[in-house]
Tab-separated table of C-alpha atoms and ligand atoms in Angstrom:
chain	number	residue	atom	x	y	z
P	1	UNK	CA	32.004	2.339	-18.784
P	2	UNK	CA	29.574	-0.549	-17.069
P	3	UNK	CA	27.884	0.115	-14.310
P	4	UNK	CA	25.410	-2.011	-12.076
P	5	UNK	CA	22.720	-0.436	-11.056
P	6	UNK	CA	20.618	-1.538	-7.703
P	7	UNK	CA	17.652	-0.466	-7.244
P	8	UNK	CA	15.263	-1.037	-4.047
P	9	UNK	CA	12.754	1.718	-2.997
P	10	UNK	CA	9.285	0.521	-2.736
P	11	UNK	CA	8.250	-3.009	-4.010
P	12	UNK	CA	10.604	-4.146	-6.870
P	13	UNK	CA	13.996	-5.484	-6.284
P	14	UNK	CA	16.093	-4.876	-9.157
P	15	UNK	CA	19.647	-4.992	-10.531
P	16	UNK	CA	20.584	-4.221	-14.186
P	17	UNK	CA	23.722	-3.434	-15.772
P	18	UNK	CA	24.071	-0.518	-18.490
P	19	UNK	CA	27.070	0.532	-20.975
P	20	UNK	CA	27.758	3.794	-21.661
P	21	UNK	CA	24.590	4.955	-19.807
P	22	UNK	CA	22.690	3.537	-23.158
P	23	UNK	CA	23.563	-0.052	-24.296
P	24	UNK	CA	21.390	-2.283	-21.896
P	25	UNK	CA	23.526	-5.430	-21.369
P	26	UNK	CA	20.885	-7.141	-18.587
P	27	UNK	CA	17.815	-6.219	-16.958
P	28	UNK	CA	16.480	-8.466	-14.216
P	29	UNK	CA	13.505	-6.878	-11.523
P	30	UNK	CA	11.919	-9.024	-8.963
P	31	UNK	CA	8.566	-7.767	-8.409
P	32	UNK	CA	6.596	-8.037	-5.089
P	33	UNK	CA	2.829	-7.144	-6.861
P	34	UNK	CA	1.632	-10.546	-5.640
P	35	UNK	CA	2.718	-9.969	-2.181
P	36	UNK	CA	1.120	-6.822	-1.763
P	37	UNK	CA	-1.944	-7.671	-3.689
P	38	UNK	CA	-3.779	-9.157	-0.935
P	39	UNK	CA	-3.402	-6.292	1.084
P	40	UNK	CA	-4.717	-3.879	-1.778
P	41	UNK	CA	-1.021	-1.619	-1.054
P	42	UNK	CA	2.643	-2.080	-0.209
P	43	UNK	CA	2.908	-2.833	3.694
P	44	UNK	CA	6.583	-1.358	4.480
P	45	UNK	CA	7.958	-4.413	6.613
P	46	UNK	CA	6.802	-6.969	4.112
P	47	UNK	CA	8.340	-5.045	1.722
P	48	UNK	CA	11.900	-4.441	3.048
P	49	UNK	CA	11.819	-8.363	4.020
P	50	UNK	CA	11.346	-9.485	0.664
P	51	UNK	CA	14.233	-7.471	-0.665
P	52	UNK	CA	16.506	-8.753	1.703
P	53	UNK	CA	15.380	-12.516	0.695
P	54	UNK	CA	16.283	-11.799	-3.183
P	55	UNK	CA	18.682	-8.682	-3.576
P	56	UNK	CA	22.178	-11.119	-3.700
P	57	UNK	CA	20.465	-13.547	-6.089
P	58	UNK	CA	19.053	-10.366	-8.245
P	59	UNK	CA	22.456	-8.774	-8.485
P	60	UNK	CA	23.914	-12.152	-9.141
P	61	UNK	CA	21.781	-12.953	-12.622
P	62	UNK	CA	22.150	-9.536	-13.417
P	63	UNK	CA	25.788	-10.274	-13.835
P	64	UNK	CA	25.363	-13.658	-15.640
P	65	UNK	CA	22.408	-12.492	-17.911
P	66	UNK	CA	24.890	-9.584	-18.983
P	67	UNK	CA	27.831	-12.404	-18.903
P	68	UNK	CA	29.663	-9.918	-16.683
P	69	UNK	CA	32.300	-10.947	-13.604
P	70	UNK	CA	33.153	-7.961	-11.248
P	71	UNK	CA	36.318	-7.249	-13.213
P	72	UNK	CA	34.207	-5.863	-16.287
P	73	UNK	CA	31.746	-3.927	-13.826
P	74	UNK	CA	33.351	-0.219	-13.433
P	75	UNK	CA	30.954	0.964	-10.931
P	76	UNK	CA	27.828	0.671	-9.244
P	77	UNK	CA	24.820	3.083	-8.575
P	78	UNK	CA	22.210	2.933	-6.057
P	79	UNK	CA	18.873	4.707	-4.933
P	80	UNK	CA	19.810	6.364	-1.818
P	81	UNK	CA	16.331	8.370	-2.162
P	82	UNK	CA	13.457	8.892	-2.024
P	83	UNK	CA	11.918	5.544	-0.772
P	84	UNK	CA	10.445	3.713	1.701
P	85	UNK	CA	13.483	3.894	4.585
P	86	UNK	CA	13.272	0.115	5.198
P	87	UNK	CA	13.214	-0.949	1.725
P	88	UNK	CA	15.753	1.928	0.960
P	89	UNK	CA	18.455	0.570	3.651
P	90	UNK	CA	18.523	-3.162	1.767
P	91	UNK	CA	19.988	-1.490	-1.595
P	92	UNK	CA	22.420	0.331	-0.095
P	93	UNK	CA	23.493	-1.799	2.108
P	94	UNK	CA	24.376	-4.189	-0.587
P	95	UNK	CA	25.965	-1.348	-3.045
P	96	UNK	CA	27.581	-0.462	-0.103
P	97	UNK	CA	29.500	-3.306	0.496
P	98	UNK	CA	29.751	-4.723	-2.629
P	99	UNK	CA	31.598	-1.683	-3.745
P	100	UNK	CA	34.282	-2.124	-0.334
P	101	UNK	CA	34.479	-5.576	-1.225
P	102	UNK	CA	35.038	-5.462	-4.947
P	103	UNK	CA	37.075	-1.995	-4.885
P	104	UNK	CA	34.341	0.018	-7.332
P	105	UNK	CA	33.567	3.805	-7.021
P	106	UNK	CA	30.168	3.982	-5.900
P	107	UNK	CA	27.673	6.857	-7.029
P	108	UNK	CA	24.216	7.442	-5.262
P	109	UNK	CA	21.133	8.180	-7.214
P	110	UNK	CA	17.711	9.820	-6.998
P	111	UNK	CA	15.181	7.680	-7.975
P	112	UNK	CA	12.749	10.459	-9.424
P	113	UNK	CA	15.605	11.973	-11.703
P	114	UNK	CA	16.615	8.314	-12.789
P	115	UNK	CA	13.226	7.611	-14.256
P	116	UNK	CA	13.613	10.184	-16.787
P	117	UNK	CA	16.904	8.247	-17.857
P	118	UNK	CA	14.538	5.075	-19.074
P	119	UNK	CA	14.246	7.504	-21.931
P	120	UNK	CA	18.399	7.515	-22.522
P	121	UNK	CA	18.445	3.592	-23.082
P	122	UNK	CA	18.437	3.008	-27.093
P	123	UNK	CA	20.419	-0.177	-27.719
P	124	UNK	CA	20.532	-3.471	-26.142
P	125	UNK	CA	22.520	-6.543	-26.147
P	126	UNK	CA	21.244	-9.891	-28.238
P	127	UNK	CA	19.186	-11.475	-25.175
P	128	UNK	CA	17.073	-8.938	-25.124
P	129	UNK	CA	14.037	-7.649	-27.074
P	130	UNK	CA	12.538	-4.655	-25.670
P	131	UNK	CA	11.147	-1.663	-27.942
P	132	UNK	CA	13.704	0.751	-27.443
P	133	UNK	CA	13.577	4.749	-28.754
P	134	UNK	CA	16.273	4.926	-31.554
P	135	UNK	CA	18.031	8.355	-30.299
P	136	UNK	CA	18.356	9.764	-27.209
P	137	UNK	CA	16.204	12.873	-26.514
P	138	UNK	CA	17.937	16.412	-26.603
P	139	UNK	CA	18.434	19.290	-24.259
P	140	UNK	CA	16.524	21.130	-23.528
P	141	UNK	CA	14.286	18.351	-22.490
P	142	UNK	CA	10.732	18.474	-21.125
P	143	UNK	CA	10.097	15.595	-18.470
P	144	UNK	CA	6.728	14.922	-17.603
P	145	UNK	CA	7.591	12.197	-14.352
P	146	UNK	CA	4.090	10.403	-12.805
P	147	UNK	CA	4.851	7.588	-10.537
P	148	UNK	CA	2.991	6.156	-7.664
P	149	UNK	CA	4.556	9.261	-5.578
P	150	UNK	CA	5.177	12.079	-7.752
P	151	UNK	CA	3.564	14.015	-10.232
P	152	UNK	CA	6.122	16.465	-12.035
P	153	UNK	CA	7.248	18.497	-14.916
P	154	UNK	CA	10.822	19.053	-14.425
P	155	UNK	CA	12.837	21.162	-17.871
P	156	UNK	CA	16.641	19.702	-17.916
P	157	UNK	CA	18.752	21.932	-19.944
P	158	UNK	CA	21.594	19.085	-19.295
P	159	UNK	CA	22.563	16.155	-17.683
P	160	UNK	CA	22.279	17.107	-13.786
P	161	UNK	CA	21.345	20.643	-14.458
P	162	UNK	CA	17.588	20.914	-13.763
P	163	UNK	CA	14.498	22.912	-12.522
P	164	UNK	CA	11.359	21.974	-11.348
P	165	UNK	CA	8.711	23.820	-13.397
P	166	UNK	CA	5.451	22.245	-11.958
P	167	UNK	CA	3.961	19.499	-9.652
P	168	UNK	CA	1.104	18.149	-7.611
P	169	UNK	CA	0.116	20.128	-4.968
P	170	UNK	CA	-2.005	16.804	-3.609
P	171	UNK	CA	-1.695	13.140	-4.535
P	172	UNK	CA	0.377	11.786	-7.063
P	173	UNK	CA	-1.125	10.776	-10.161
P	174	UNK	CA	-0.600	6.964	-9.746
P	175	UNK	CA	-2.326	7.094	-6.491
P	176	UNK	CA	-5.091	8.693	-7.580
P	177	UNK	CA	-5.600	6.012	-10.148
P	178	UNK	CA	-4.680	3.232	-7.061
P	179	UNK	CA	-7.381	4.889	-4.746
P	180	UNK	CA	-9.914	4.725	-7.759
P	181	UNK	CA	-8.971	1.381	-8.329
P	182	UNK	CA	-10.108	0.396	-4.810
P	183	UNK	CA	-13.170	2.439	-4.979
P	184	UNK	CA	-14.139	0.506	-8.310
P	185	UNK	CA	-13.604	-2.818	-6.661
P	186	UNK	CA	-10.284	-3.115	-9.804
P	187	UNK	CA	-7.074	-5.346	-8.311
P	188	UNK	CA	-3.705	-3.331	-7.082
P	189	UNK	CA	-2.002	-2.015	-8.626
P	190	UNK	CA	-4.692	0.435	-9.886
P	191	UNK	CA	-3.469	1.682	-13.036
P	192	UNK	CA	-3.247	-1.561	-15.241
P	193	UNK	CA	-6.056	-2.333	-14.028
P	194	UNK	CA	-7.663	0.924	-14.361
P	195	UNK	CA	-6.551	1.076	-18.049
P	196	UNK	CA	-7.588	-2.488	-18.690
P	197	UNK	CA	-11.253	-1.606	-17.203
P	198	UNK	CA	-11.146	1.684	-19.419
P	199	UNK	CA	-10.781	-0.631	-22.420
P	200	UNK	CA	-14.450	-1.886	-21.897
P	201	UNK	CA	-16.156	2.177	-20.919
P	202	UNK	CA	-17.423	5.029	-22.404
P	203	UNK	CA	-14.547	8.558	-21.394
P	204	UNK	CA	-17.360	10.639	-21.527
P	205	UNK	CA	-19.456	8.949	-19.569
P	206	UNK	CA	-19.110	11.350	-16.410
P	207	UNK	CA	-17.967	14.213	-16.794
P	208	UNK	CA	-15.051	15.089	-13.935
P	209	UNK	CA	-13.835	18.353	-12.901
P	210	UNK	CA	-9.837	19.634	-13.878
P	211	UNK	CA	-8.611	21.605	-10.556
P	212	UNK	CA	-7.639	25.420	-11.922
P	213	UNK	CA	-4.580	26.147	-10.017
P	214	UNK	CA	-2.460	29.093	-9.156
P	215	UNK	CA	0.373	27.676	-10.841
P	216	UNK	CA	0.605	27.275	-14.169
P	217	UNK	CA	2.072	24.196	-14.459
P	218	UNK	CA	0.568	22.201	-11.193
P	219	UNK	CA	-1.399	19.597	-11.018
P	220	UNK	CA	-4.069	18.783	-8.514
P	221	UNK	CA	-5.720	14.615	-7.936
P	222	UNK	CA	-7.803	14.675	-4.921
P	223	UNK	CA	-10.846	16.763	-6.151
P	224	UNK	CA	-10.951	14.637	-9.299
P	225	UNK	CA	-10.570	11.428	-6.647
P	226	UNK	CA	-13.574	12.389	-4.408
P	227	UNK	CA	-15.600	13.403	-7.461
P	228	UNK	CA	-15.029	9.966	-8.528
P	229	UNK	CA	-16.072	8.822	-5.122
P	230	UNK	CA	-19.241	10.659	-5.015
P	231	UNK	CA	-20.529	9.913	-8.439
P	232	UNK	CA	-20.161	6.047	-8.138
P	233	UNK	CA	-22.109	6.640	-4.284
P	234	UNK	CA	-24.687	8.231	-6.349
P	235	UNK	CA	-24.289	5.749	-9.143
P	236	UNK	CA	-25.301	2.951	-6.232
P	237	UNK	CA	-27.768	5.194	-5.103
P	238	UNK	CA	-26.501	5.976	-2.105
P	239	UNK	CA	-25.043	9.370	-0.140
P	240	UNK	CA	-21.832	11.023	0.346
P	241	UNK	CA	-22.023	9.459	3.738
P	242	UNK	CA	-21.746	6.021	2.392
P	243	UNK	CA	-18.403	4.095	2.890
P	244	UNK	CA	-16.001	3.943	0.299
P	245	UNK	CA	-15.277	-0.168	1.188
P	246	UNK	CA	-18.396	-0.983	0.906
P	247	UNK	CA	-18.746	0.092	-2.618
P	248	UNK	CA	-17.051	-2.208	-4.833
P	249	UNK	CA	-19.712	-4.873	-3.908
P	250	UNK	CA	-22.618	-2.714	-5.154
P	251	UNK	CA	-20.810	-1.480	-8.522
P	252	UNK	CA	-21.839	-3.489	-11.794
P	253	UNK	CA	-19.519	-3.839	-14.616
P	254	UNK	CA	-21.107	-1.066	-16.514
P	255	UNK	CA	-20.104	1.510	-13.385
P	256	UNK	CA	-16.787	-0.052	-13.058
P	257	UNK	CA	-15.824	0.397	-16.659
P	258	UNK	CA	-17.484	3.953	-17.777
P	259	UNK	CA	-16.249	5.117	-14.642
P	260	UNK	CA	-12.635	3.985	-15.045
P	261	UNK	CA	-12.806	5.070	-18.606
P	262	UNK	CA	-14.050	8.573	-17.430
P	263	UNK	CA	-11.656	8.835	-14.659
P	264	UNK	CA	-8.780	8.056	-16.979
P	265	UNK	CA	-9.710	10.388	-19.624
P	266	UNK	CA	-10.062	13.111	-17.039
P	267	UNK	CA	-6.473	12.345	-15.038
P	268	UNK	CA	-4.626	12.116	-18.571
P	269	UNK	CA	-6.186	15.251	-19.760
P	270	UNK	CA	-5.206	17.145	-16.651
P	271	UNK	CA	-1.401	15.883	-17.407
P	272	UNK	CA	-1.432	16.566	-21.151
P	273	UNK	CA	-2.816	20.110	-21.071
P	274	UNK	CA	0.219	20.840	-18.474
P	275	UNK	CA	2.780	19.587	-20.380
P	276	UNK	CA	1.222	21.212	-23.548
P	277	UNK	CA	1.152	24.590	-21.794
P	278	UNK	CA	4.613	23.938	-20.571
P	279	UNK	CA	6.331	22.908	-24.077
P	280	UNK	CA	4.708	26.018	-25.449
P	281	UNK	CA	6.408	28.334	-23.238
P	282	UNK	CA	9.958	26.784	-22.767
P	283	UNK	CA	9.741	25.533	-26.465
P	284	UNK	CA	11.952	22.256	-25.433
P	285	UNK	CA	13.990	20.057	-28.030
P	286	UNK	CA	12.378	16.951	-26.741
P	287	UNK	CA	9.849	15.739	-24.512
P	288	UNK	CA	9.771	12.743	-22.528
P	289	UNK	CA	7.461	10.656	-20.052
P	290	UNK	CA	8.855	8.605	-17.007
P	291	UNK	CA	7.690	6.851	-14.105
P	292	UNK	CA	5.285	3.854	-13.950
P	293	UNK	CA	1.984	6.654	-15.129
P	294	UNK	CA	4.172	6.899	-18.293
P	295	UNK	CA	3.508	3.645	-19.504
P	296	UNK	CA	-0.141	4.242	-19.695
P	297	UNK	CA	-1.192	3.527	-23.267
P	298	UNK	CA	-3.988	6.434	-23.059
P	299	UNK	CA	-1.289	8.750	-22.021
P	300	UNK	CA	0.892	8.377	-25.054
P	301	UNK	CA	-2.230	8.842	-27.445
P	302	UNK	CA	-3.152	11.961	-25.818
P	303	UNK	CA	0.332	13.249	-25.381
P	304	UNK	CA	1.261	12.037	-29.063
P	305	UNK	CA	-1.827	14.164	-30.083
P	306	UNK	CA	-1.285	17.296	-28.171
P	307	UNK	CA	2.341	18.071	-28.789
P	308	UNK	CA	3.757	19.145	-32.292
P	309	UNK	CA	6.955	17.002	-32.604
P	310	UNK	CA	7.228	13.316	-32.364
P	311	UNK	CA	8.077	11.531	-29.067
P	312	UNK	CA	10.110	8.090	-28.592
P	313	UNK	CA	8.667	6.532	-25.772
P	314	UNK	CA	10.694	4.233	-23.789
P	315	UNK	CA	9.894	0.717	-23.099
P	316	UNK	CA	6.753	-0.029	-20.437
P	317	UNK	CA	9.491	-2.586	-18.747
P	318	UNK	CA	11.885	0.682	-17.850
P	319	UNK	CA	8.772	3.149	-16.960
P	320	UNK	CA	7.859	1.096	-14.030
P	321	UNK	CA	10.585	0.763	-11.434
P	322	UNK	CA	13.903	-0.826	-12.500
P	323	UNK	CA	17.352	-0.649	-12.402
P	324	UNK	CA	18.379	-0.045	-15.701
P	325	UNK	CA	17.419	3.948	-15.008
P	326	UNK	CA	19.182	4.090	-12.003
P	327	UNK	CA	22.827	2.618	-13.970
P	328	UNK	CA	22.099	4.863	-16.708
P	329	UNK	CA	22.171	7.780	-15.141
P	330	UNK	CA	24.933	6.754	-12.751
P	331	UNK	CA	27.058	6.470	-15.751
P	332	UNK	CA	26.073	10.615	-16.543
P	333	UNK	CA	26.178	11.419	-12.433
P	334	UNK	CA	29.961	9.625	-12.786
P	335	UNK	CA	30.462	12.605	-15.390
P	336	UNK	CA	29.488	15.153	-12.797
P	337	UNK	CA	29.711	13.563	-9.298
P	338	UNK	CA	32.521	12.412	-7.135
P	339	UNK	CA	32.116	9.055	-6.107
P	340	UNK	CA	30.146	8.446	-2.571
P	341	UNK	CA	32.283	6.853	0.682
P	342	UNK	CA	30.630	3.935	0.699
P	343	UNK	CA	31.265	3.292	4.855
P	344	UNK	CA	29.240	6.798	4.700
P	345	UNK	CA	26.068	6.682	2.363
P	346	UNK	CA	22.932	7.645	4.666
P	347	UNK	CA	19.717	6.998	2.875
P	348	UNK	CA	17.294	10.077	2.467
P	349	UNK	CA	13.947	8.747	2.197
P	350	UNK	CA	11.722	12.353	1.267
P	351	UNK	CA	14.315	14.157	-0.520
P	352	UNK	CA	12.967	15.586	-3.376
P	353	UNK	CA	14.989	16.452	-6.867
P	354	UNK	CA	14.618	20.026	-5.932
P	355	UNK	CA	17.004	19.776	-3.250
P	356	UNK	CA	19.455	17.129	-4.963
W	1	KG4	O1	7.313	4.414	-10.967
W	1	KG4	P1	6.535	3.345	-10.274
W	1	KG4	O2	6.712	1.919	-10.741
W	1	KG4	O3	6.804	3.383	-8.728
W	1	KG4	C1	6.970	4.605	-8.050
W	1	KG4	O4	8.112	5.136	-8.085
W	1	KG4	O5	5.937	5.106	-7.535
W	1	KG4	O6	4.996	3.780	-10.396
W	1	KG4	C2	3.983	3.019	-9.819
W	1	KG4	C3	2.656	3.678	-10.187
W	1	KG4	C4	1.464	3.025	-9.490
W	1	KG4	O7	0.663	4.041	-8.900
W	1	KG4	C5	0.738	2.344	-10.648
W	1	KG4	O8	-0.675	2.272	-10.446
W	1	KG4	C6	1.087	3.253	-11.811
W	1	KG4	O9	2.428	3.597	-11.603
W	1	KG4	N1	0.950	2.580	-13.112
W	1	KG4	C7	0.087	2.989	-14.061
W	1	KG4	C8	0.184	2.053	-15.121
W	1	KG4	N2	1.117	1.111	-14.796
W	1	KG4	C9	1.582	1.463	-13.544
W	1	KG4	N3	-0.759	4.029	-14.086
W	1	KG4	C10	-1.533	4.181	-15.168
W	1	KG4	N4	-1.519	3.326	-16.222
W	1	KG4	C11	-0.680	2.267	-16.259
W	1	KG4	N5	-0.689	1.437	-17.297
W	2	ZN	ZN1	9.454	4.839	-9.399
């Protein structure tokens, strides 16, 4: 079964088309980083413009990279949530009608459970080269998912059948590294940048305080974010009542990199003792990462490190937003799922996967 899959819910148009919901046949993501860049975030408007500008020509070389027509496409899968609404409205729009016009069930997907499905991908066709795990991971499966907006451990005992074990009860882990980023005076998006500052610091450095929660498997970003804050205001040698803007042009290159090194060290730490904790207690046959945290090279060391079995990790193309998750898993959601009217798909821009 080939499906397309759109995807469109912050800052990366994308279309990709996916076999069997694990032979990648193309790939293709339009990124808006450069955009955005100058305004050190995504702005919403700018955002929803530029996929409107390239979605048709996206899904159109996803179709001639894969050497598809619509008669070899069985169905397509869209992000319906969660998502900036604007940005949201521009995917599904085009599913939408692309699935009237072309007579194709269509099947709406949740772009936090879809990230874990980078992880299902394990062969590709000849045109392209990316490192891909060589099995699938097993149920029960541990998901560690850190993205720009969520910070989760979610335990899937099979495809669609899921519970949410811990979270964030603040910021999400990638914007914690973002707001350091800015604070540091390192270009958006924070954490390549972050990670490629780290490179050049000492981790232990500073030493940054883990939040002790009620839950055992939470997370918590914005103490470790001010902590950051203060120590490079004290690192200038100025006071807490110093403005955060007006820091990066007082930080030297010694600051910027212990600092980032420290801060990454800490934040990684804080996510690999959960999931430790976590795969002790449920005792899962796999473990995966997803989201665009997971392709954070510090991350996999310390994960790698902590946990007693080995872990595949999927591809840093397919950790940060793409479509090729979102076409997997519409190919296991077809399994499960009736197909979605498309003259009735609303989009559902906070919905969280506890309430899928
Ligand atoms: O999954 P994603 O592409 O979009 C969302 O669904 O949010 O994740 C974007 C987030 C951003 O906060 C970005 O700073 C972070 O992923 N990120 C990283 C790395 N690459 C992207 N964080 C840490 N290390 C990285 N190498
Ligand atoms: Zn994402």
């Amino acid at each position: 079964m080939r499906i397309l899959g759109i995807e469109s819910s912050c800052d990366e148009t994308a279309a990709s088309i996916v076999e069997d919901g694990e032979r990648l046949l193309s790939n293709v993501v339009n990124s808006q980083i450069n955009i955005h860049a100058e305004y050190g975030g995504v702005i919403p408007e700018i955002a929803a413009r530029s996929h409107l500008e390239v979605i048709n020509p996206v899904i159109k070389k996803a179709l001639s990279d894969a050497n598809c027509t619509w008669d070899d496409i069985d169905a397509i899968a869209v992000t319906y949530a969660p998502g900036l609404i604007g940005s949201l409205l521009i995917g599904t729009l085009a599913a939408r009608t692309l699935a009237i016009i072309h007579h194709k069930p269509l099947y709406k997907i949740h772009h936090v459970e879809a990230h874990v499905y980078a992880n299902f991908i394990n062969q590709q066709s000849g045109n392209l080269s990316l490192s891909l795990p060589k099995k699938q991971p097993s149920f029960p499966l541990l998901s560690l998912i850190v993205s720009g907006g969520h910070s989760q451990l979610v335990l899937f005992q099979n495809h669609g059948d899921y519970q949410l074990i811990g979270q964030t009860q603040d910021d999400a882990v990638g914007e914690a590294f973002d707001k350091v980023a800015k604070i540091l005076g390192l270009p958006y998006p924070g954490g390549p940048s972050i990670s490629k500052a780290a490179k050049l610091g000492d981790p232990h450095a500073f030493t940054l305080p883990i939040a002790k929660l009620q839950g055992k498997y939470d997370f918590s970003f914005s103490g470790l974010k001010t902590a950051v804050l203060r120590a490079v205001q004290r690192g200038v040698g100025k006071d807490f009542t110093f403005p955060s803007h007006e820091l990066p042009g007082l930080v030297d290159d010694k600051l910027r990199h212990d600092m980032a090194a420290s801060f990454q060290f800490t934040a990684i730490k804080t996510l690999v003792d959960k999931t430790r904790q976590a795969y002790d207690d449920f005792q899962p046959a796999s473990v995966v990462i997803a989201g665009g945290v997971a392709a954070n090279q510090e991350l996999r060391h310390q994960l790698s490190a902590a946990l007693p079995l080995s872990i595949d990790y999927a591809p840093i193309q397919l950790c940060t937003d793409n479509a090729a998750m979102i076409a997997a898993l519409g190919y296991y959601r077809a399994q499960i799922d009736q197909p979605t009217d498309p003259y009735d798909l609303e989009v559902q821009p906070s919905l969280s996967m506890t309430s899928i």
